[in-house]
Amino acid sequence: MTNEKSIDGMLKNRFVPNPSSNLSARIIAAAARHPERSFWEIFLSEFSDMFIMPRPAFALAACLLLGLALALQVPVEQAIDQTDYFSFLTFDDGGWL
């Protein structure tokens, strides 16, 4: 019980700074610092920024979409090789057993 009272007393006695009166002026000044940019400049900067570590999921999704788009442009005849890679899976009754 004494711990709670001492904590309450410390919280009541702490210094609380006064709020600043120029908040709207600071917001307007911060917004004015960013010049107008075209869509492609914004797009390219965001695209390059997403490969930085905080957003690896977006980078992975972009790479997967790029790979899928490139894979869909390859003709099917070139994509499927005629070699039978799964021939070891066929069942043969006259085997060594």
mmCIF file of N, CA, C and O in Angstrom:
data_model
loop_
_atom_site.group_PDB
_atom_site.id
_atom_site.type_symbol
_atom_site.label_atom_id
_atom_site.label_comp_id
_atom_site.label_asym_id
_atom_site.label_seq_id
_atom_site.Cartn_x
_atom_site.Cartn_y
_atom_site.Cartn_z
ATOM 1 N N MET A 1 0.815 -1.178 0.000
ATOM 2 C CA MET A 1 0.000 0.000 0.000
ATOM 3 C C MET A 1 0.869 1.255 0.000
ATOM 4 O O MET A 1 0.532 2.228 -0.650
ATOM 5 N N THR A 2 1.979 1.197 0.708
ATOM 6 C CA THR A 2 2.845 2.373 0.750
ATOM 7 C C THR A 2 3.520 2.598 -0.594
ATOM 8 O O THR A 2 3.799 3.735 -0.958
ATOM 9 N N ASN A 3 3.789 1.519 -1.316
ATOM 10 C CA ASN A 3 4.389 1.673 -2.643
ATOM 11 C C ASN A 3 3.450 2.400 -3.598
ATOM 12 O O ASN A 3 3.874 3.236 -4.376
ATOM 13 N N GLU A 4 2.160 2.066 -3.511
ATOM 14 C CA GLU A 4 1.190 2.719 -4.378
ATOM 15 C C GLU A 4 1.080 4.207 -4.051
ATOM 16 O O GLU A 4 0.984 5.048 -4.944
ATOM 17 N N LYS A 5 1.101 4.523 -2.760
ATOM 18 C CA LYS A 5 1.002 5.927 -2.362
ATOM 19 C C LYS A 5 2.242 6.703 -2.781
ATOM 20 O O LYS A 5 2.146 7.853 -3.204
ATOM 21 N N SER A 6 3.406 6.064 -2.679
ATOM 22 C CA SER A 6 4.619 6.771 -3.069
ATOM 23 C C SER A 6 4.674 6.984 -4.583
ATOM 24 O O SER A 6 5.126 8.028 -5.046
ATOM 25 N N ILE A 7 4.191 6.015 -5.338
ATOM 26 C CA ILE A 7 4.152 6.171 -6.794
ATOM 27 C C ILE A 7 3.163 7.265 -7.179
ATOM 28 O O ILE A 7 3.437 8.115 -8.023
ATOM 29 N N ASP A 8 1.986 7.268 -6.526
ATOM 30 C CA ASP A 8 1.003 8.323 -6.804
ATOM 31 C C ASP A 8 1.564 9.691 -6.447
ATOM 32 O O ASP A 8 1.351 10.673 -7.177
ATOM 33 N N GLY A 9 2.275 9.767 -5.348
ATOM 34 C CA GLY A 9 2.867 11.036 -4.952
ATOM 35 C C GLY A 9 3.921 11.510 -5.943
ATOM 36 O O GLY A 9 3.990 12.702 -6.275
ATOM 37 N N MET A 10 4.732 10.585 -6.444
ATOM 38 C CA MET A 10 5.739 10.953 -7.443
ATOM 39 C C MET A 10 5.081 11.437 -8.729
ATOM 40 O O MET A 10 5.532 12.400 -9.355
ATOM 41 N N LEU A 11 4.011 10.766 -9.131
ATOM 42 C CA LEU A 11 3.322 11.179 -10.354
ATOM 43 C C LEU A 11 2.671 12.549 -10.199
ATOM 44 O O LEU A 11 2.635 13.338 -11.139
ATOM 45 N N LYS A 12 2.154 12.846 -9.013
ATOM 46 C CA LYS A 12 1.532 14.155 -8.797
ATOM 47 C C LYS A 12 2.574 15.267 -8.737
ATOM 48 O O LYS A 12 2.288 16.404 -9.111
ATOM 49 N N ASN A 13 3.765 14.955 -8.272
ATOM 50 C CA ASN A 13 4.797 15.977 -8.115
ATOM 51 C C ASN A 13 5.692 16.147 -9.337
ATOM 52 O O ASN A 13 6.560 17.022 -9.334
ATOM 53 N N ARG A 14 5.501 15.360 -10.342
ATOM 54 C CA ARG A 14 6.383 15.454 -11.509
ATOM 55 C C ARG A 14 6.101 16.724 -12.312
ATOM 56 O O ARG A 14 5.005 17.287 -12.247
ATOM 57 N N PHE A 15 7.093 17.133 -13.076
ATOM 58 C CA PHE A 15 6.984 18.342 -13.894
ATOM 59 C C PHE A 15 6.295 18.020 -15.213
ATOM 60 O O PHE A 15 6.668 17.085 -15.915
ATOM 61 N N VAL A 16 5.283 18.784 -15.544
ATOM 62 C CA VAL A 16 4.558 18.626 -16.810
ATOM 63 C C VAL A 16 4.814 19.880 -17.637
ATOM 64 O O VAL A 16 4.431 20.979 -17.237
ATOM 65 N N PRO A 17 5.475 19.753 -18.786
ATOM 66 C CA PRO A 17 5.756 20.945 -19.595
ATOM 67 C C PRO A 17 4.480 21.492 -20.226
ATOM 68 O O PRO A 17 3.537 20.762 -20.504
ATOM 69 N N ASN A 18 4.478 22.791 -20.440
ATOM 70 C CA ASN A 18 3.336 23.436 -21.084
ATOM 71 C C ASN A 18 3.303 23.066 -22.564
ATOM 72 O O ASN A 18 4.352 22.932 -23.204
ATOM 73 N N PRO A 19 2.115 22.894 -23.129
ATOM 74 C CA PRO A 19 2.046 22.579 -24.563
ATOM 75 C C PRO A 19 2.497 23.762 -25.409
ATOM 76 O O PRO A 19 2.322 24.913 -25.027
ATOM 77 N N SER A 20 3.083 23.463 -26.547
ATOM 78 C CA SER A 20 3.562 24.537 -27.416
ATOM 79 C C SER A 20 2.384 25.194 -28.131
ATOM 80 O O SER A 20 1.394 24.546 -28.458
ATOM 81 N N SER A 21 2.536 26.479 -28.380
ATOM 82 C CA SER A 21 1.432 27.228 -28.987
ATOM 83 C C SER A 21 1.565 27.333 -30.505
ATOM 84 O O SER A 21 0.668 27.815 -31.171
ATOM 85 N N ASN A 22 2.688 26.896 -31.063
ATOM 86 C CA ASN A 22 2.911 27.071 -32.500
ATOM 87 C C ASN A 22 2.847 25.745 -33.269
ATOM 88 O O ASN A 22 3.560 25.548 -34.237
ATOM 89 N N LEU A 23 1.968 24.856 -32.853
ATOM 90 C CA LEU A 23 1.870 23.553 -33.508
ATOM 91 C C LEU A 23 1.431 23.690 -34.968
ATOM 92 O O LEU A 23 2.003 23.065 -35.856
ATOM 93 N N SER A 24 0.447 24.517 -35.228
ATOM 94 C CA SER A 24 -0.040 24.657 -36.607
ATOM 95 C C SER A 24 1.047 25.253 -37.506
ATOM 96 O O SER A 24 1.190 24.845 -38.665
ATOM 97 N N ALA A 25 1.836 26.187 -36.989
ATOM 98 C CA ALA A 25 2.912 26.775 -37.791
ATOM 99 C C ALA A 25 3.993 25.746 -38.092
ATOM 100 O O ALA A 25 4.545 25.723 -39.197
ATOM 101 N N ARG A 26 4.269 24.866 -37.140
ATOM 102 C CA ARG A 26 5.277 23.831 -37.388
ATOM 103 C C ARG A 26 4.795 22.807 -38.408
ATOM 104 O O ARG A 26 5.565 22.322 -39.233
ATOM 105 N N ILE A 27 3.501 22.485 -38.385
ATOM 106 C CA ILE A 27 2.957 21.535 -39.372
ATOM 107 C C ILE A 27 3.019 22.132 -40.775
ATOM 108 O O ILE A 27 3.415 21.469 -41.739
ATOM 109 N N ILE A 28 2.653 23.399 -40.903
ATOM 110 C CA ILE A 28 2.689 24.058 -42.210
ATOM 111 C C ILE A 28 4.120 24.165 -42.719
ATOM 112 O O ILE A 28 4.401 23.935 -43.900
ATOM 113 N N ALA A 29 5.060 24.477 -41.843
ATOM 114 C CA ALA A 29 6.463 24.582 -42.248
ATOM 115 C C ALA A 29 7.014 23.223 -42.671
ATOM 116 O O ALA A 29 7.779 23.123 -43.632
ATOM 117 N N ALA A 30 6.617 22.158 -41.987
ATOM 118 C CA ALA A 30 7.092 20.822 -42.360
ATOM 119 C C ALA A 30 6.500 20.390 -43.695
ATOM 120 O O ALA A 30 7.167 19.730 -44.497
ATOM 121 N N ALA A 31 5.257 20.743 -43.967
ATOM 122 C CA ALA A 31 4.631 20.373 -45.233
ATOM 123 C C ALA A 31 5.226 21.163 -46.387
ATOM 124 O O ALA A 31 5.298 20.673 -47.520
ATOM 125 N N ALA A 32 5.653 22.386 -46.148
ATOM 126 C CA ALA A 32 6.199 23.221 -47.213
ATOM 127 C C ALA A 32 7.593 22.787 -47.629
ATOM 128 O O ALA A 32 8.049 23.113 -48.716
ATOM 129 N N ARG A 33 8.265 22.014 -46.794
ATOM 130 C CA ARG A 33 9.619 21.574 -47.131
ATOM 131 C C ARG A 33 9.649 20.510 -48.214
ATOM 132 O O ARG A 33 10.651 20.289 -48.850
ATOM 133 N N HIS A 34 8.555 19.808 -48.426
ATOM 134 C CA HIS A 34 8.516 18.734 -49.419
ATOM 135 C C HIS A 34 8.008 19.286 -50.743
ATOM 136 O O HIS A 34 6.841 19.642 -50.873
ATOM 137 N N PRO A 35 8.872 19.359 -51.763
ATOM 138 C CA PRO A 35 8.424 19.891 -53.058
ATOM 139 C C PRO A 35 7.517 18.894 -53.777
ATOM 140 O O PRO A 35 7.497 17.706 -53.471
ATOM 141 N N GLU A 36 6.777 19.406 -54.722
ATOM 142 C CA GLU A 36 5.910 18.552 -55.531
ATOM 143 C C GLU A 36 6.763 17.656 -56.420
ATOM 144 O O GLU A 36 7.701 18.112 -57.062
ATOM 145 N N ARG A 37 6.427 16.384 -56.437
ATOM 146 C CA ARG A 37 7.154 15.427 -57.275
ATOM 147 C C ARG A 37 6.167 14.713 -58.181
ATOM 148 O O ARG A 37 4.995 14.586 -57.851
ATOM 149 N N SER A 38 6.671 14.234 -59.304
ATOM 150 C CA SER A 38 5.797 13.517 -60.231
ATOM 151 C C SER A 38 5.512 12.121 -59.697
ATOM 152 O O SER A 38 6.155 11.626 -58.772
ATOM 153 N N PHE A 39 4.528 11.479 -60.305
ATOM 154 C CA PHE A 39 4.136 10.135 -59.888
ATOM 155 C C PHE A 39 5.293 9.154 -60.010
ATOM 156 O O PHE A 39 5.522 8.326 -59.130
ATOM 157 N N TRP A 40 6.043 9.236 -61.111
ATOM 158 C CA TRP A 40 7.115 8.278 -61.337
ATOM 159 C C TRP A 40 8.264 8.470 -60.364
ATOM 160 O O TRP A 40 8.906 7.511 -59.962
ATOM 161 N N GLU A 41 8.533 9.715 -59.969
ATOM 162 C CA GLU A 41 9.573 9.952 -58.965
ATOM 163 C C GLU A 41 9.171 9.358 -57.617
ATOM 164 O O GLU A 41 9.978 8.722 -56.943
ATOM 165 N N ILE A 42 7.905 9.545 -57.259
ATOM 166 C CA ILE A 42 7.411 8.968 -56.008
ATOM 167 C C ILE A 42 7.423 7.452 -56.088
ATOM 168 O O ILE A 42 7.852 6.765 -55.154
ATOM 169 N N PHE A 43 6.968 6.905 -57.227
ATOM 170 C CA PHE A 43 6.907 5.453 -57.394
ATOM 171 C C PHE A 43 8.299 4.818 -57.317
ATOM 172 O O PHE A 43 8.498 3.829 -56.615
ATOM 173 N N LEU A 44 9.259 5.407 -58.023
ATOM 174 C CA LEU A 44 10.607 4.843 -58.013
ATOM 175 C C LEU A 44 11.274 4.974 -56.646
ATOM 176 O O LEU A 44 11.990 4.065 -56.216
ATOM 177 N N SER A 45 11.046 6.070 -55.951
ATOM 178 C CA SER A 45 11.638 6.215 -54.618
ATOM 179 C C SER A 45 11.012 5.232 -53.640
ATOM 180 O O SER A 45 11.708 4.616 -52.830
ATOM 181 N N GLU A 46 9.695 5.029 -53.724
ATOM 182 C CA GLU A 46 9.042 4.046 -52.848
ATOM 183 C C GLU A 46 9.476 2.633 -53.206
ATOM 184 O O GLU A 46 9.662 1.792 -52.335
ATOM 185 N N PHE A 47 9.623 2.346 -54.490
ATOM 186 C CA PHE A 47 10.046 1.017 -54.916
ATOM 187 C C PHE A 47 11.459 0.710 -54.430
ATOM 188 O O PHE A 47 11.742 -0.388 -53.974
ATOM 189 N N SER A 48 12.352 1.684 -54.496
ATOM 190 C CA SER A 48 13.712 1.453 -54.016
ATOM 191 C C SER A 48 13.763 1.418 -52.492
ATOM 192 O O SER A 48 14.565 0.686 -51.918
ATOM 193 N N ASP A 49 12.897 2.173 -51.839
ATOM 194 C CA ASP A 49 12.875 2.180 -50.378
ATOM 195 C C ASP A 49 12.338 0.886 -49.791
ATOM 196 O O ASP A 49 12.664 0.535 -48.656
ATOM 197 N N MET A 50 11.506 0.163 -50.532
ATOM 198 C CA MET A 50 10.935 -1.047 -49.949
ATOM 199 C C MET A 50 11.933 -2.197 -49.884
ATOM 200 O O MET A 50 11.672 -3.198 -49.247
ATOM 201 N N PHE A 51 13.085 -2.074 -50.532
ATOM 202 C CA PHE A 51 14.096 -3.119 -50.438
ATOM 203 C C PHE A 51 15.001 -2.940 -49.227
ATOM 204 O O PHE A 51 15.908 -3.711 -49.017
ATOM 205 N N ILE A 52 14.743 -1.906 -48.444
ATOM 206 C CA ILE A 52 15.464 -1.723 -47.190
ATOM 207 C C ILE A 52 14.787 -2.603 -46.147
ATOM 208 O O ILE A 52 13.606 -2.902 -46.240
ATOM 209 N N MET A 53 15.491 -3.012 -45.150
ATOM 210 C CA MET A 53 15.069 -4.056 -44.223
ATOM 211 C C MET A 53 13.701 -3.896 -43.551
ATOM 212 O O MET A 53 13.050 -4.894 -43.333
ATOM 213 N N PRO A 54 13.171 -2.713 -43.233
ATOM 214 C CA PRO A 54 11.899 -2.689 -42.507
ATOM 215 C C PRO A 54 10.709 -3.275 -43.262
ATOM 216 O O PRO A 54 9.733 -3.637 -42.653
ATOM 217 N N ARG A 55 10.776 -3.371 -44.587
ATOM 218 C CA ARG A 55 9.634 -3.891 -45.332
ATOM 219 C C ARG A 55 10.042 -5.049 -46.244
ATOM 220 O O ARG A 55 9.887 -4.971 -47.452
ATOM 221 N N PRO A 56 10.555 -6.139 -45.695
ATOM 222 C CA PRO A 56 10.977 -7.245 -46.564
ATOM 223 C C PRO A 56 9.803 -7.970 -47.211
ATOM 224 O O PRO A 56 9.953 -8.565 -48.275
ATOM 225 N N ALA A 57 8.621 -7.907 -46.618
ATOM 226 C CA ALA A 57 7.472 -8.585 -47.214
ATOM 227 C C ALA A 57 7.088 -7.942 -48.546
ATOM 228 O O ALA A 57 6.752 -8.643 -49.505
ATOM 229 N N PHE A 58 7.142 -6.617 -48.617
ATOM 230 C CA PHE A 58 6.837 -5.941 -49.881
ATOM 231 C C PHE A 58 7.886 -6.260 -50.933
ATOM 232 O O PHE A 58 7.565 -6.446 -52.104
ATOM 233 N N ALA A 59 9.151 -6.327 -50.528
ATOM 234 C CA ALA A 59 10.213 -6.644 -51.471
ATOM 235 C C ALA A 59 10.042 -8.063 -52.002
ATOM 236 O O ALA A 59 10.201 -8.318 -53.202
ATOM 237 N N LEU A 60 9.706 -8.997 -51.133
ATOM 238 C CA LEU A 60 9.486 -10.376 -51.567
ATOM 239 C C LEU A 60 8.290 -10.464 -52.505
ATOM 240 O O LEU A 60 8.354 -11.145 -53.531
ATOM 241 N N ALA A 61 7.221 -9.765 -52.180
ATOM 242 C CA ALA A 61 6.037 -9.787 -53.048
ATOM 243 C C ALA A 61 6.347 -9.184 -54.409
ATOM 244 O O ALA A 61 5.912 -9.711 -55.443
ATOM 245 N N ALA A 62 7.112 -8.096 -54.443
ATOM 246 C CA ALA A 62 7.466 -7.479 -55.719
ATOM 247 C C ALA A 62 8.344 -8.406 -56.553
ATOM 248 O O ALA A 62 8.159 -8.528 -57.770
ATOM 249 N N CYS A 63 9.294 -9.084 -55.918
ATOM 250 C CA CYS A 63 10.152 -10.023 -56.652
ATOM 251 C C CYS A 63 9.350 -11.207 -57.179
ATOM 252 O O CYS A 63 9.588 -11.679 -58.290
ATOM 253 N N LEU A 64 8.406 -11.699 -56.381
ATOM 254 C CA LEU A 64 7.575 -12.813 -56.846
ATOM 255 C C LEU A 64 6.696 -12.391 -58.017
ATOM 256 O O LEU A 64 6.524 -13.152 -58.980
ATOM 257 N N LEU A 65 6.126 -11.199 -57.948
ATOM 258 C CA LEU A 65 5.311 -10.721 -59.065
ATOM 259 C C LEU A 65 6.149 -10.501 -60.317
ATOM 260 O O LEU A 65 5.704 -10.812 -61.433
ATOM 261 N N LEU A 66 7.353 -9.982 -60.145
ATOM 262 C CA LEU A 66 8.239 -9.798 -61.286
ATOM 263 C C LEU A 66 8.614 -11.152 -61.894
ATOM 264 O O LEU A 66 8.609 -11.323 -63.114
ATOM 265 N N GLY A 67 8.932 -12.123 -61.065
ATOM 266 C CA GLY A 67 9.254 -13.464 -61.562
ATOM 267 C C GLY A 67 8.081 -14.114 -62.254
ATOM 268 O O GLY A 67 8.242 -14.779 -63.283
ATOM 269 N N LEU A 68 6.891 -13.932 -61.708
ATOM 270 C CA LEU A 68 5.697 -14.495 -62.338
ATOM 271 C C LEU A 68 5.436 -13.834 -63.683
ATOM 272 O O LEU A 68 5.103 -14.510 -64.667
ATOM 273 N N ALA A 69 5.603 -12.525 -63.759
ATOM 274 C CA ALA A 69 5.393 -11.820 -65.026
ATOM 275 C C ALA A 69 6.405 -12.267 -66.074
ATOM 276 O O ALA A 69 6.065 -12.443 -67.247
ATOM 277 N N LEU A 70 7.648 -12.469 -65.673
ATOM 278 C CA LEU A 70 8.653 -12.940 -66.627
ATOM 279 C C LEU A 70 8.409 -14.388 -67.030
ATOM 280 O O LEU A 70 8.635 -14.764 -68.174
ATOM 281 N N ALA A 71 7.956 -15.204 -66.100
ATOM 282 C CA ALA A 71 7.708 -16.612 -66.410
ATOM 283 C C ALA A 71 6.516 -16.784 -67.343
ATOM 284 O O ALA A 71 6.487 -17.710 -68.152
ATOM 285 N N LEU A 72 5.537 -15.917 -67.242
ATOM 286 C CA LEU A 72 4.367 -16.037 -68.108
ATOM 287 C C LEU A 72 4.664 -15.620 -69.541
ATOM 288 O O LEU A 72 3.895 -15.937 -70.439
ATOM 289 N N GLN A 73 5.771 -14.958 -69.773
ATOM 290 C CA GLN A 73 6.104 -14.536 -71.128
ATOM 291 C C GLN A 73 6.915 -15.582 -71.883
ATOM 292 O O GLN A 73 7.118 -15.447 -73.076
ATOM 293 N N VAL A 74 7.368 -16.617 -71.199
ATOM 294 C CA VAL A 74 8.130 -17.689 -71.863
ATOM 295 C C VAL A 74 7.130 -18.654 -72.504
ATOM 296 O O VAL A 74 6.181 -19.077 -71.853
ATOM 297 N N PRO A 75 7.312 -19.014 -73.754
ATOM 298 C CA PRO A 75 6.395 -19.973 -74.378
ATOM 299 C C PRO A 75 6.417 -21.323 -73.649
ATOM 300 O O PRO A 75 7.427 -21.737 -73.096
ATOM 301 N N VAL A 76 5.273 -22.000 -73.668
ATOM 302 C CA VAL A 76 5.126 -23.247 -72.915
ATOM 303 C C VAL A 76 6.057 -24.322 -73.467
ATOM 304 O O VAL A 76 6.599 -25.127 -72.715
ATOM 305 N N GLU A 77 6.291 -24.331 -74.766
ATOM 306 C CA GLU A 77 7.149 -25.364 -75.355
ATOM 307 C C GLU A 77 8.582 -25.255 -74.840
ATOM 308 O O GLU A 77 9.271 -26.252 -74.687
ATOM 309 N N GLN A 78 9.025 -24.048 -74.582
ATOM 310 C CA GLN A 78 10.373 -23.884 -74.044
ATOM 311 C C GLN A 78 10.414 -24.170 -72.547
ATOM 312 O O GLN A 78 11.431 -24.594 -72.024
ATOM 313 N N ALA A 79 9.332 -23.903 -71.858
ATOM 314 C CA ALA A 79 9.313 -24.082 -70.414
ATOM 315 C C ALA A 79 9.278 -25.552 -70.029
ATOM 316 O O ALA A 79 9.845 -25.949 -69.011
ATOM 317 N N ILE A 80 8.610 -26.396 -70.840
ATOM 318 C CA ILE A 80 8.503 -27.819 -70.522
ATOM 319 C C ILE A 80 9.562 -28.567 -71.315
ATOM 320 O O ILE A 80 9.521 -28.625 -72.538
ATOM 321 N N ASP A 81 10.491 -29.137 -70.619
ATOM 322 C CA ASP A 81 11.532 -29.927 -71.257
ATOM 323 C C ASP A 81 10.983 -31.340 -71.477
ATOM 324 O O ASP A 81 10.238 -31.858 -70.661
ATOM 325 N N GLN A 82 11.354 -31.949 -72.558
ATOM 326 C CA GLN A 82 10.829 -33.256 -72.883
ATOM 327 C C GLN A 82 11.503 -34.380 -72.098
ATOM 328 O O GLN A 82 11.126 -35.532 -72.223
ATOM 329 N N THR A 83 12.491 -34.064 -71.311
ATOM 330 C CA THR A 83 13.173 -35.080 -70.510
ATOM 331 C C THR A 83 12.248 -35.538 -69.388
ATOM 332 O O THR A 83 11.603 -34.744 -68.737
ATOM 333 N N ASP A 84 12.234 -36.836 -69.172
ATOM 334 C CA ASP A 84 11.383 -37.401 -68.124
ATOM 335 C C ASP A 84 12.173 -37.432 -66.824
ATOM 336 O O ASP A 84 12.927 -38.363 -66.560
ATOM 337 N N TYR A 85 11.968 -36.417 -66.008
ATOM 338 C CA TYR A 85 12.687 -36.346 -64.740
ATOM 339 C C TYR A 85 12.086 -37.259 -63.677
ATOM 340 O O TYR A 85 12.727 -37.577 -62.692
ATOM 341 N N PHE A 86 10.844 -37.678 -63.881
ATOM 342 C CA PHE A 86 10.168 -38.484 -62.878
ATOM 343 C C PHE A 86 10.054 -39.946 -63.298
ATOM 344 O O PHE A 86 9.140 -40.643 -62.898
ATOM 345 N N SER A 87 10.993 -40.436 -64.073
ATOM 346 C CA SER A 87 10.933 -41.820 -64.522
ATOM 347 C C SER A 87 11.160 -42.803 -63.376
ATOM 348 O O SER A 87 10.727 -43.949 -63.439
ATOM 349 N N PHE A 88 11.810 -42.375 -62.322
ATOM 350 C CA PHE A 88 12.050 -43.266 -61.189
ATOM 351 C C PHE A 88 10.775 -43.538 -60.399
ATOM 352 O O PHE A 88 10.737 -44.449 -59.581
ATOM 353 N N LEU A 89 9.713 -42.788 -60.659
ATOM 354 C CA LEU A 89 8.476 -42.982 -59.928
ATOM 355 C C LEU A 89 7.567 -44.038 -60.562
ATOM 356 O O LEU A 89 6.576 -44.414 -59.954
ATOM 357 N N THR A 90 7.887 -44.481 -61.757
ATOM 358 C CA THR A 90 7.026 -45.469 -62.420
ATOM 359 C C THR A 90 7.182 -46.821 -61.729
ATOM 360 O O THR A 90 8.263 -47.216 -61.310
ATOM 361 N N PHE A 91 6.069 -47.534 -61.637
ATOM 362 C CA PHE A 91 6.049 -48.832 -60.959
ATOM 363 C C PHE A 91 6.245 -49.934 -62.001
ATOM 364 O O PHE A 91 5.565 -49.973 -63.006
ATOM 365 N N ASP A 92 7.196 -50.818 -61.717
ATOM 366 C CA ASP A 92 7.494 -51.914 -62.649
ATOM 367 C C ASP A 92 7.330 -53.222 -61.882
ATOM 368 O O ASP A 92 8.006 -53.469 -60.889
ATOM 369 N N ASP A 93 6.398 -54.090 -62.351
ATOM 370 C CA ASP A 93 6.144 -55.369 -61.654
ATOM 371 C C ASP A 93 7.313 -56.327 -61.786
ATOM 372 O O ASP A 93 7.580 -57.104 -60.868
ATOM 373 N N GLY A 94 8.002 -56.305 -62.882
ATOM 374 C CA GLY A 94 9.061 -57.289 -63.104
ATOM 375 C C GLY A 94 10.405 -56.831 -62.576
ATOM 376 O O GLY A 94 11.430 -57.168 -63.130
ATOM 377 N N GLY A 95 10.397 -56.133 -61.507
ATOM 378 C CA GLY A 95 11.626 -55.594 -60.975
ATOM 379 C C GLY A 95 12.420 -56.644 -60.200
ATOM 380 O O GLY A 95 12.240 -57.868 -60.352
ATOM 381 N N TRP A 96 13.318 -56.278 -59.400
ATOM 382 C CA TRP A 96 14.232 -57.160 -58.694
ATOM 383 C C TRP A 96 13.552 -57.877 -57.541
ATOM 384 O O TRP A 96 14.133 -58.766 -56.938
ATOM 385 N N LEU A 97 12.300 -57.498 -57.192
ATOM 386 C CA LEU A 97 11.626 -58.200 -56.104
ATOM 387 C C LEU A 97 10.973 -59.394 -56.654
ATOM 388 O O LEU A 97 10.208 -60.025 -56.755
#
